[in-house]
Structures are given as C-alpha cells and as structure tokens.
Short mmCIF file of C-alpha atoms in Angstrom, two decimals:
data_model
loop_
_atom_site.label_atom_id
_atom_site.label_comp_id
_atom_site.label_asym_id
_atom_site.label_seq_id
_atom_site.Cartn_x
_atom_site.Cartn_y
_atom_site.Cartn_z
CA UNK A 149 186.44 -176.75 -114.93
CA UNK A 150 189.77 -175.18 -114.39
CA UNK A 151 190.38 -173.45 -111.41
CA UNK A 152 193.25 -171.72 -110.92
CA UNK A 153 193.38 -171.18 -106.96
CA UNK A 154 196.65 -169.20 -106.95
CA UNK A 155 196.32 -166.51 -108.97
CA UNK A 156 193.62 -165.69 -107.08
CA UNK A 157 195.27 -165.71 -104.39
CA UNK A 158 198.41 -164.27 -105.19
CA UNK A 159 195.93 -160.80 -105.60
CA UNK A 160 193.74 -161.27 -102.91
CA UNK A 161 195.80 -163.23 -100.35
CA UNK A 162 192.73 -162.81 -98.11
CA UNK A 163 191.12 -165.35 -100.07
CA UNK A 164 192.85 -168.05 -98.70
CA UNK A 165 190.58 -167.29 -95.18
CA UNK A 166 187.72 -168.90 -97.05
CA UNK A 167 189.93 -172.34 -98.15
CA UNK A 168 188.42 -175.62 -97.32
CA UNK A 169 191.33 -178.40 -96.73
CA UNK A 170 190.66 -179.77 -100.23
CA UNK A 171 191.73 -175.91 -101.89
CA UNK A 172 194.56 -176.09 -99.60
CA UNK A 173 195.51 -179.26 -101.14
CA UNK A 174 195.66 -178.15 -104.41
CA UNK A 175 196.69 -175.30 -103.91
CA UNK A 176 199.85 -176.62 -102.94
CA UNK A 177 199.86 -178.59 -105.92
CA UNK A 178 199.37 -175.65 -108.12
CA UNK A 179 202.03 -173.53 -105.95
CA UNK A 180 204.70 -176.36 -106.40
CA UNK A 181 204.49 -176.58 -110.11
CA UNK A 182 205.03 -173.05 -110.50
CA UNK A 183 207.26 -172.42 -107.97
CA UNK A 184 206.04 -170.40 -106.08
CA UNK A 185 205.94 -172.04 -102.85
CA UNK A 186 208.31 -169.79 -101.15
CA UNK A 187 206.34 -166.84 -102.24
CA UNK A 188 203.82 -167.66 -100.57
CA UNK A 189 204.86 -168.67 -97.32
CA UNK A 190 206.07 -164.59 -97.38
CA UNK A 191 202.63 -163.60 -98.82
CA UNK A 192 200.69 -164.97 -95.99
CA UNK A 193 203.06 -163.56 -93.50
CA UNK A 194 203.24 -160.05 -95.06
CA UNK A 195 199.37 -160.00 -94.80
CA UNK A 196 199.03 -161.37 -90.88
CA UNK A 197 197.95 -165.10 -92.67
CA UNK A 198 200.33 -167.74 -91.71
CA UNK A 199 198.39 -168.60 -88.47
CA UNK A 200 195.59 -169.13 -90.82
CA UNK A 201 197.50 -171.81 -92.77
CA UNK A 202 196.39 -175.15 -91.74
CA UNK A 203 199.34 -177.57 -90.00
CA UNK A 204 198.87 -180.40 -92.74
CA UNK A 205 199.63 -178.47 -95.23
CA UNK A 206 201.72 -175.92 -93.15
CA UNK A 207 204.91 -177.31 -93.44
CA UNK A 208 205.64 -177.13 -97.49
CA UNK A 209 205.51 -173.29 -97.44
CA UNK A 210 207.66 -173.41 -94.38
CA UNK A 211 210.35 -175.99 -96.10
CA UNK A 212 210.11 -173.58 -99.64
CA UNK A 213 210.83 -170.85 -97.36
CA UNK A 214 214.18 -172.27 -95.96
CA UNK A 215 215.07 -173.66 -99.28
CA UNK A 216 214.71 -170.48 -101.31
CA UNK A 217 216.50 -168.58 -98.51
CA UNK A 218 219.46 -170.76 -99.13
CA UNK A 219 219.80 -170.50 -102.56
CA UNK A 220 219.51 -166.73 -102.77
CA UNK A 221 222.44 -167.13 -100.50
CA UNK A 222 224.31 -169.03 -102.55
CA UNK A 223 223.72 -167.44 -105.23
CA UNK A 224 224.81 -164.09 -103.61
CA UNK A 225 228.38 -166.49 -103.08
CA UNK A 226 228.34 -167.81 -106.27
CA UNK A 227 227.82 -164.31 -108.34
CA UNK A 228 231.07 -163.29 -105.98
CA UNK A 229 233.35 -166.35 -107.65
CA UNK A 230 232.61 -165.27 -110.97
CA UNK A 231 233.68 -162.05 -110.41
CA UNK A 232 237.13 -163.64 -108.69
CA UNK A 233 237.43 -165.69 -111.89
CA UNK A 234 236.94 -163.16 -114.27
CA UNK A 235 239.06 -160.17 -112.40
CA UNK A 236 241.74 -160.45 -114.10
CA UNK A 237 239.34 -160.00 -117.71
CA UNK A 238 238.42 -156.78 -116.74
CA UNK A 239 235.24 -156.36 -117.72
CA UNK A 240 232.12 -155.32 -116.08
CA UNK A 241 229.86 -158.60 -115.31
CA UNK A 242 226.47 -157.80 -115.49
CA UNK A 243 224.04 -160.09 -113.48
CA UNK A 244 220.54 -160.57 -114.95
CA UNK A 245 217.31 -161.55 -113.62
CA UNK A 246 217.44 -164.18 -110.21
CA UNK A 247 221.21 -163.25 -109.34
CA UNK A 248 220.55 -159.58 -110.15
CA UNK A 249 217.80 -159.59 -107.58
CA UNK A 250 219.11 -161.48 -105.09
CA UNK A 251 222.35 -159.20 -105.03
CA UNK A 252 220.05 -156.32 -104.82
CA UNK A 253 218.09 -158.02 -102.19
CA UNK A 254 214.97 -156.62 -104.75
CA UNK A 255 211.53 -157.85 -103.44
CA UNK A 256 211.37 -160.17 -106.53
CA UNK A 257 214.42 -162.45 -105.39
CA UNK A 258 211.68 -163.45 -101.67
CA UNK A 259 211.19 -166.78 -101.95
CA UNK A 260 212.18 -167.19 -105.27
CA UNK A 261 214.06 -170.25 -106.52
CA UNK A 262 217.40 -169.85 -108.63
CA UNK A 263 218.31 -172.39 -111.04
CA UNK A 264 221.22 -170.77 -112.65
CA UNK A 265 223.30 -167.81 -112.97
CA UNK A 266 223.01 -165.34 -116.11
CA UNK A 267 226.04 -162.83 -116.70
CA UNK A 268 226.00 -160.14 -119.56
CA UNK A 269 229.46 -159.07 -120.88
CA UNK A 270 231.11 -157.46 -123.84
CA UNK A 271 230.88 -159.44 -126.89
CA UNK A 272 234.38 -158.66 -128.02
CA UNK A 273 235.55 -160.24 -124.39
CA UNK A 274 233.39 -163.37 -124.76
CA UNK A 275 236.52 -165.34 -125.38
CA UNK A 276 238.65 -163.90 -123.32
CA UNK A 277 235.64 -164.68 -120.46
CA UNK A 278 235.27 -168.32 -121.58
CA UNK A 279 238.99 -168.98 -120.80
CA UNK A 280 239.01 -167.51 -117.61
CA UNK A 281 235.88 -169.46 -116.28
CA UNK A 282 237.25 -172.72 -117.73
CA UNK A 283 240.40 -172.13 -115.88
CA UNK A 284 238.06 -171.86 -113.09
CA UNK A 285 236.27 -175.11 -112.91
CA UNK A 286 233.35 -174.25 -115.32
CA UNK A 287 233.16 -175.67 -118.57
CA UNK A 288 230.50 -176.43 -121.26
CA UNK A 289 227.72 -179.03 -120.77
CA UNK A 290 227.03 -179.25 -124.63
CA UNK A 291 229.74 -181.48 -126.14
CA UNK A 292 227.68 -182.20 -129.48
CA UNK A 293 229.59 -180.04 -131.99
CA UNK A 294 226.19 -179.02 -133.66
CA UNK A 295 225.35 -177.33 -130.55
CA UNK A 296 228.33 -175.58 -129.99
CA UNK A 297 228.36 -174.34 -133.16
CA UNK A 298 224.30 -173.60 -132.87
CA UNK A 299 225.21 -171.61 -129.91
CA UNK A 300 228.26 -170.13 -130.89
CA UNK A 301 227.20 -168.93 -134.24
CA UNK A 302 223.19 -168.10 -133.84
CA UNK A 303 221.94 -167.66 -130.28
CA UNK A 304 222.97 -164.74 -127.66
CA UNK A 305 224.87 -167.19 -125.52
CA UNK A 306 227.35 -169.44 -125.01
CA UNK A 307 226.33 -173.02 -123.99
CA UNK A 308 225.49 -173.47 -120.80
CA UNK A 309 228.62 -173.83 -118.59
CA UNK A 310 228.53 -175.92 -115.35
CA UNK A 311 231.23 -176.37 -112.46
CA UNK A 312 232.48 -178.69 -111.97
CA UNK A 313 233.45 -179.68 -108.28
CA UNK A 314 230.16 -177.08 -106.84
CA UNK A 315 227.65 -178.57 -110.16
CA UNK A 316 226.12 -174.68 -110.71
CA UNK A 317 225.05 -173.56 -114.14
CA UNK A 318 226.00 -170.44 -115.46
CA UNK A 319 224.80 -168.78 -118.96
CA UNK A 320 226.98 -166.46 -120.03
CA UNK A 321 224.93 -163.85 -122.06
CA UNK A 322 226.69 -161.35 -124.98
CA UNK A 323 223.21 -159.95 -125.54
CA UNK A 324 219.49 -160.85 -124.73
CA UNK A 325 218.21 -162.15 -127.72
CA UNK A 326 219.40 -164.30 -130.59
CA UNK A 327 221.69 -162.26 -132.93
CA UNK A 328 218.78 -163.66 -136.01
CA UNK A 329 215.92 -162.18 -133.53
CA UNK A 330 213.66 -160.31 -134.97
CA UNK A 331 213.95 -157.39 -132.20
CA UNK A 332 217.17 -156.05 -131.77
CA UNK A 333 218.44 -154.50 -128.08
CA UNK A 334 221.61 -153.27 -128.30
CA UNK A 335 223.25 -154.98 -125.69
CA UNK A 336 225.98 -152.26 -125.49
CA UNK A 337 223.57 -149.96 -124.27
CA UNK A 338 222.23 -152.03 -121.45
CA UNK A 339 226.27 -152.41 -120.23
CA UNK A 340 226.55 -148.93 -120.46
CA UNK A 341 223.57 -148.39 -118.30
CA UNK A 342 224.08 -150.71 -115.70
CA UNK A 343 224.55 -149.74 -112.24
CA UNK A 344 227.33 -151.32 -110.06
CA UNK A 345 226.37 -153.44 -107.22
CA UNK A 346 227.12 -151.63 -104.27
CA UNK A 347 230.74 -153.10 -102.28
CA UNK A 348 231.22 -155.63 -105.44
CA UNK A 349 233.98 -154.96 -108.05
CA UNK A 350 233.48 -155.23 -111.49
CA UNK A 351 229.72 -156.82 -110.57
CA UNK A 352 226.80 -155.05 -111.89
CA UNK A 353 223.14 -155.15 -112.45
CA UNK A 354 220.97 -153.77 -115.08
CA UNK A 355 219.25 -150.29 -114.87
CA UNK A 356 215.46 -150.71 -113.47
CA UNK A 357 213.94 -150.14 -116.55
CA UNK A 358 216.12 -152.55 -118.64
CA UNK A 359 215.86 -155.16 -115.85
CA UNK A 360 212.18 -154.54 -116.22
CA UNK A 361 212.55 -154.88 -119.76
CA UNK A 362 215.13 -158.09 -119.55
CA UNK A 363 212.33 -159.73 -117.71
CA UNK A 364 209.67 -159.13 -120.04
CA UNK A 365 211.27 -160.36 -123.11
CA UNK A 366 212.82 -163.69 -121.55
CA UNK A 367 209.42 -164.34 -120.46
CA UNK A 368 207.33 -163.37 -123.88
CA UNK A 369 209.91 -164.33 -126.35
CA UNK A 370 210.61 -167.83 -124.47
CA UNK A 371 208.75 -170.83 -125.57
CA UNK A 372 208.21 -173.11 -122.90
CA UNK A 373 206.28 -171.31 -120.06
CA UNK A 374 205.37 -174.20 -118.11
CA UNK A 375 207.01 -171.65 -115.44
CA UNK A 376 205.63 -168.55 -116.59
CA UNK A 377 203.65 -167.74 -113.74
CA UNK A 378 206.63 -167.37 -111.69
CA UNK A 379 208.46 -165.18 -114.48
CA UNK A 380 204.97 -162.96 -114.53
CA UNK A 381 205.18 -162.83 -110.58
CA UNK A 382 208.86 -161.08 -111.08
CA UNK A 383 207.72 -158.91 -113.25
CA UNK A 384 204.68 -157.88 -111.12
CA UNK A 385 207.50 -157.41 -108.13
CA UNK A 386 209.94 -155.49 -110.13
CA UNK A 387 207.02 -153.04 -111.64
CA UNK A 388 205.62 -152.20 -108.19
CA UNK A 389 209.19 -151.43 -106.45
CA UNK A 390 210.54 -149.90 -109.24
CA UNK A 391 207.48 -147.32 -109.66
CA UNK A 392 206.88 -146.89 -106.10
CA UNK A 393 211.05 -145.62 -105.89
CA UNK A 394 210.31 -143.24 -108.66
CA UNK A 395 207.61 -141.63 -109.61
CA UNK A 396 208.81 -141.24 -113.44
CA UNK A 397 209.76 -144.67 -113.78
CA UNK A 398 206.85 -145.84 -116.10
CA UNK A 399 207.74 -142.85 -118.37
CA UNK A 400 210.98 -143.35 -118.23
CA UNK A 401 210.04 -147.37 -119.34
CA UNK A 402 208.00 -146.63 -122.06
CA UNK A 403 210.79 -144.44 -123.55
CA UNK A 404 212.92 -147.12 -122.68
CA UNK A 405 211.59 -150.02 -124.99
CA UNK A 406 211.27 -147.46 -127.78
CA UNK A 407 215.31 -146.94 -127.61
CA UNK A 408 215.86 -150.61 -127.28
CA UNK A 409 213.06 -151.82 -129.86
CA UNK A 410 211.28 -153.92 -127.13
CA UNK A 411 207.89 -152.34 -127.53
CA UNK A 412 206.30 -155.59 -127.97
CA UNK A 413 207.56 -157.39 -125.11
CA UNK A 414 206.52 -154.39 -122.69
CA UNK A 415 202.99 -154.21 -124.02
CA UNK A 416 202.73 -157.67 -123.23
CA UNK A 417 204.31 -157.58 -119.69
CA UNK A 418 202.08 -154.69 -118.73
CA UNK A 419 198.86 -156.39 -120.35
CA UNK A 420 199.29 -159.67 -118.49
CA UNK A 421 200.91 -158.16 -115.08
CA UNK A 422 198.07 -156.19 -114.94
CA UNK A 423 195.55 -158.64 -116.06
CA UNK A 424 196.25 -161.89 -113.94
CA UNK A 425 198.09 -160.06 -111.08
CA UNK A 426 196.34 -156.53 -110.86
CA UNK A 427 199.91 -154.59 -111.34
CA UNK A 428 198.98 -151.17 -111.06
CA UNK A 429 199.64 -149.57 -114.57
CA UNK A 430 198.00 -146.09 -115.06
CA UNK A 431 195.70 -146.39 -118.24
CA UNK A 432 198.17 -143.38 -120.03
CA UNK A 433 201.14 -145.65 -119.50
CA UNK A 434 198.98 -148.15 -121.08
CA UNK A 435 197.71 -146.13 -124.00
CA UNK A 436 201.30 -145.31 -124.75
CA UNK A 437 202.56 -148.91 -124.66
CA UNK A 438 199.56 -150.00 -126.83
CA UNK A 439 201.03 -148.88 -130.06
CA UNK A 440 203.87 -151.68 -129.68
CA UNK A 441 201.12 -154.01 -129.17
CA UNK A 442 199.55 -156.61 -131.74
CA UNK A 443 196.62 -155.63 -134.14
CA UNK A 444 193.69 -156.40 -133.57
CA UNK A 445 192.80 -159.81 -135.09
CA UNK A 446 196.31 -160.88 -133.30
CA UNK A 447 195.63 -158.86 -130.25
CA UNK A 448 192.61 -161.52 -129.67
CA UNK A 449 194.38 -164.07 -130.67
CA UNK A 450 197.60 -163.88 -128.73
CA UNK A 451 195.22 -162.98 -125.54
CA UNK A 452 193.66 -166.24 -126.08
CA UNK A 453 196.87 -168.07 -125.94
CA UNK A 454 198.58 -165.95 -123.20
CA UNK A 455 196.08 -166.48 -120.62
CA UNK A 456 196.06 -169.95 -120.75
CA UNK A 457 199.92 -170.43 -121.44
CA UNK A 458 200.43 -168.18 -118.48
CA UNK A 459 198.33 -170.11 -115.86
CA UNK A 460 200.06 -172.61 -113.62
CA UNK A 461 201.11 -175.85 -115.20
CA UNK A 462 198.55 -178.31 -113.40
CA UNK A 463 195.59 -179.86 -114.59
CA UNK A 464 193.44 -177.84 -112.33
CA UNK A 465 194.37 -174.96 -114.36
CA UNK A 466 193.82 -176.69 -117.74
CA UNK A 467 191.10 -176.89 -120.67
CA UNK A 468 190.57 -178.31 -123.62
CA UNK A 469 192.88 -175.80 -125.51
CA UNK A 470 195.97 -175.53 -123.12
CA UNK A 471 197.81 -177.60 -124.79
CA UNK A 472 197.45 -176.25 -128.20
CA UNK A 473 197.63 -173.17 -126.68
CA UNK A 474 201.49 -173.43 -125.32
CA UNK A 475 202.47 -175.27 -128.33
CA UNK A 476 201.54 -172.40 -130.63
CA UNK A 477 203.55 -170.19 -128.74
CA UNK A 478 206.56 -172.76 -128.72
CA UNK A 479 206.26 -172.53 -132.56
CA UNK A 480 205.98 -168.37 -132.15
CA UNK A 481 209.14 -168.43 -129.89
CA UNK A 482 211.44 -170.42 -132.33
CA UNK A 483 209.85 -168.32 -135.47
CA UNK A 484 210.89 -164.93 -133.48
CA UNK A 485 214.02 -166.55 -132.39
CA UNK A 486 215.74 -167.30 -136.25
CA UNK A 487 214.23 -166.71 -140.17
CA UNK A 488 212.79 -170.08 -141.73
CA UNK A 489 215.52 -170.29 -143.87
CA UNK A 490 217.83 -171.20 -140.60
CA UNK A 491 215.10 -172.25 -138.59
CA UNK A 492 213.52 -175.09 -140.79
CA UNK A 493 217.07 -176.98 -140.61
CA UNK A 494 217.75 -176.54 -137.18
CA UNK A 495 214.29 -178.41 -136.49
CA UNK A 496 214.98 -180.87 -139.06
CA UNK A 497 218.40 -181.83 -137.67
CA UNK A 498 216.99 -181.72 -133.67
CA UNK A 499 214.07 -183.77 -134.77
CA UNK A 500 215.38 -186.35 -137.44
CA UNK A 501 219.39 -186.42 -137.05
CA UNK A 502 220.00 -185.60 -132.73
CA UNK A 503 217.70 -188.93 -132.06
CA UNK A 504 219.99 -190.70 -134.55
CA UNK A 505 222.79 -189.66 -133.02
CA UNK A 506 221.77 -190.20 -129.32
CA UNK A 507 221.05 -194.37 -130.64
CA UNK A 508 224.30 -194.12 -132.92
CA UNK A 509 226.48 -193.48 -129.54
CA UNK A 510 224.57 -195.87 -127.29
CA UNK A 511 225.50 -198.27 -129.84
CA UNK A 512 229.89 -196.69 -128.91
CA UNK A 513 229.82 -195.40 -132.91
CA UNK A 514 231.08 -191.66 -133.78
CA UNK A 515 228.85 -188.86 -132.72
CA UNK A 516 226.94 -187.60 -136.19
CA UNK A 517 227.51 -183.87 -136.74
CA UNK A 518 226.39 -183.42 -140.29
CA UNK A 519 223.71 -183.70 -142.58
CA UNK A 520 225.72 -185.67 -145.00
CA UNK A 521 227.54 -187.83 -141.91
CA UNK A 522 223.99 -188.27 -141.45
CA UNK A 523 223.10 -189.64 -144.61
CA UNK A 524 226.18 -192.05 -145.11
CA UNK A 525 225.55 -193.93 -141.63
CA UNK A 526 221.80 -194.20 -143.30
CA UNK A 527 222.42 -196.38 -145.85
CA UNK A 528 225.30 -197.98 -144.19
CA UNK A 529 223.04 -199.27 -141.81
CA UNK A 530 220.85 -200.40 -144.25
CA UNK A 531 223.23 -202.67 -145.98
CA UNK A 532 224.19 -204.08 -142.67
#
C-alpha cells in the first residue's frame, strides 16, 4: 500500500515521535526524492524535534541543511552578477520563485534547494538583455536551431543560458506562460507591480500576491511534477507568511488572479495546499476561488490525478494508477501550453526527427533542422 510518510509529517511534525527506524529509513528516501531534506532538518528544529532524530539517519538532514544554506547563498551572489551584467540595460530584473525568496530571506527559500535562476524583464529589452549576459560569460545551452527557434518564437523564455567559467543556469523569462497559452497574465503588469529588493539596484521581486500566483501556475501548468511536492511546500510557505503580514492578503489574491486571468491555477493551489498540507484558507476565500475551478465531472477527475501526481516520487508513495496519473497531466501541460495545430508537430519532430538527429551527429553528419532535411537524409540512407 502506499504510504506517504512525509506529508504526514510535514503537517504533524509530531508524528515523527512515533517512527520506528524502518519509517525513518524511508522517510529519508521519500524526503530525498522530493527535496525536501533541508526542510526538514528546520521542521524538526522549529518544533523542539531534532534530539528526537535518530543518529543513523541523523546526519542526511544535517548535510541537506549545510548544502541548502550554501546555495541560497550563492544564489543571493549570483542574482547580484546579473544585475552587474545587465546595469548598463537598464531595466528592472525581476527575480522569480527560489532567487526571489532567497533575496527576501522569505520562509519558503529554508532549506530549499536552487537549481537555477529565473529573471523577468521587458519583452521589448529581451535582446538588448541577451547581449549583455553573453558578454558576460552566459550563453545558450540549446544549440539545435529547432529549439532556438521553438523557444524564441513560442515559449515565454529564452533557452536556458548557462555560464560559463561558474556552470549556473539562468532562464530568462519575458512573461510566465507560453505566448500560445491558453491563460494570458500580462506580464507588464506583474513588472509594474514588483517591489524592489531592498539595498539592490535595478533587482526586484514580484508583489506577494503575484509571487503567490507565479508559484501556482509553474507548478499546475508544468508537466513533470516528479518535484511537485516541493513546489506545493512553497506555496504552503508563501500563503501562510504572506496572510499572516496582512490580513487582506487573501482578498487582495483572489482579486488578483481575476486581473491576471489565473483563476484556475489559484483554485488549484488553494485546493491542494490546503488538502495535503492543511494551509489555512478560510472557506469564503475558498467559495470565491471555486468559480475558477473545474466542473464537476473534471473537478473529480483532475482531483484524482492531482493527489497522486502531487505525492512524492518514490514507490512508497505509488499505486497502480500513478503512473497514468502523471502522464495525463504531462499530456494536459503541453495541450495548455500550445493549440494542436502547433502542438501535434512539435511532438512529431521531438519524437520522430530529434532521435534522428541525435544518431545523424554521432555518426559527424549535419545536424537535421527540418522536416524536409529530415526526409531527404531518409531515403538517402536507404539507398546507402
């Protein structure tokens, strides 16, 4: 039977008083493919535990702990040469989700992991940006010209850029969602909103309830949530500081997604927060972010897959309709993410012509970057 030990205890860290060495031991198992090591280790402390965590097992929490505390420092150094590289641009540089709460030093960013660095700016600038963090030392890890001009062309980025003397990653955002999305944020309203990072130049983070909102749709438009635990355990974070700060906040949230056309994505954030993690939503807030939510039929549907895709990625936590369950919502994320008309030949060419491609250059031929290219090294090879 699945057993998912740490969502459990990630709402009633008390819980772990009652763990025999063998829940310990998968525990950390569970913990580790999610991530959310480092949380933990704070967890227990917060709630007068970590003398209760057994030495065997002791030490992985403590090394997650040191780990995460270095990256959120250099990531706090790393947001700060970005904004050196792109001074002279002159443009704000909006940091989104790990960077953004790490700068803030936000309850979300303790004992979090970062991966990469997101920036927002000014689509008109995007150029303008790109040069400037080339000249830099940061340049594009996507050399296939179908992906550049998949990128370039359809999604909300530009490909992923990586340094390259330091080897960081950094996604340079001109909005949050694919331009073909079916939602549409306005991206210039979320720059105009942002609040500056205080003692930074030029750096800035997003307002709390378009962080909030950021957060929600990465994780609930996003395909592959292998690591979604961890994304709803930001959420939960950002929910609870934000509303405890203010007392209008959830209003203000609601109101929020309506301007931005993210009802969907909240309804879903404050469903599953609240669900697997016990985030305190009032019911109102809830009855006025149900609206945004699915129908009915879908609403039982989409529960079904949620709950499962949202579990931590071990077998523990598995059952006979996991699987199915996060590829469905890979197939939802790519359906939300372009129209079939643009989507069905995407998958076509990343299924049938990248593969080709990959054994085309192992082979020291031409890199295929066309349909038709495609096609003529087809039946050339078949005549060879």
């Amino acid at each position: 039977m699945a057993t998912d030990l740490l969502s459990e205890l990630l709402v009633n860290p008390k819980r772990a008083e009652t763990f025999s060495m063998q829940e310990w031991d998968l525990l950390v198992c569970q913990a580790g493919h999610a991530r959310l090591l480092g949380r933990l280790h704070h967890l227990f402390h917060a709630n007068g535990l970590g003398e209760k965590v057994p030495d065997p097992v002791r030490w992985h929490f403590e090394a997650a702990a040191r780990m995460t505390s270095r990256h959120k420092e250099s990531v706090k150094w790393e947001a700060v040469q970005i904004q050196r590289a792109l001074e002279k641009v002159g443009v704000p540089i909006v940091l989104l989700k790990g960077a953004a709460y790490a700068m803030c030093d936000l309850p979300a960013a303790t004992g979090r992991l970062f991966l990469d660095i997101d920036i927002l700016v000014p689509k008109p600038s995007l150029s303008e940006v790109e040069t400037a963090l080339n000249r830099s030392g940061w340049h594009a890890t996507h050399h296939d010209e179908y992906d550049q001009r998949y990128y370039r062309k359809w999604m909300h980025e530009l490909p992923p850029l990586k340094h390259l003397k330091r080897q960081t990653v950094l996604d340079v955002h001109h909005t949050i969602l694919p331009e073909t999305a079916r939602l549409t944020p306005d991206p210039h309203l979320m720059i105009l909103d942002s609040v500056p990072i205080e003692g930074e130049q030029d750096l800035y983070v997003l307002s709390p309830a378009d962080m909030v909102l950021h957060s929600a749709t990465h994780l609930f438009h996003d395909g592959e949530l292998e690591h979604g635990l961890r994304d709803l355990v930001d959420l939960d974070s950002l929910v609870r500081h934000f509303s405890e700060k203010d007392p209008q906040f959830f209003d203000s949230l609601v109101k929020r997604a309506g301007v931005m056309n993210l009802e969907r994505p909240l309804y879903y954030a404050l469903q599953y927060t609240n669900k697997i993690l016990n985030t305190p939503v009032p019911e109102d807030i809830m009855g006025k972010a149900k609206p945004g939510g699915p129908g009915l039929l879908l609403s039982g549907l989409m529960d079904s897959l949620f709950t499962r895709a949202l579990k931590p990625d071990h077998p523990s936590c598995e059952d006979g309709f996991t699987g199915i369950a996060r590829w469905m919502l890979y197939v939802r994320s790519h359906y939300l993410r372009m129209p079939p008309h643009l989507l069905i030949p995407h998958l076509l060419y990343k299924a049938v012509v990248t593969p080709y491609t990959e054994w085309r250059n192992a082979k020291d031929e031409k890199p295929v970057t066309n349909l038709n290219e495609f096609m003529k090294n087809i039946k050339a090879d078949k005549q060879l």
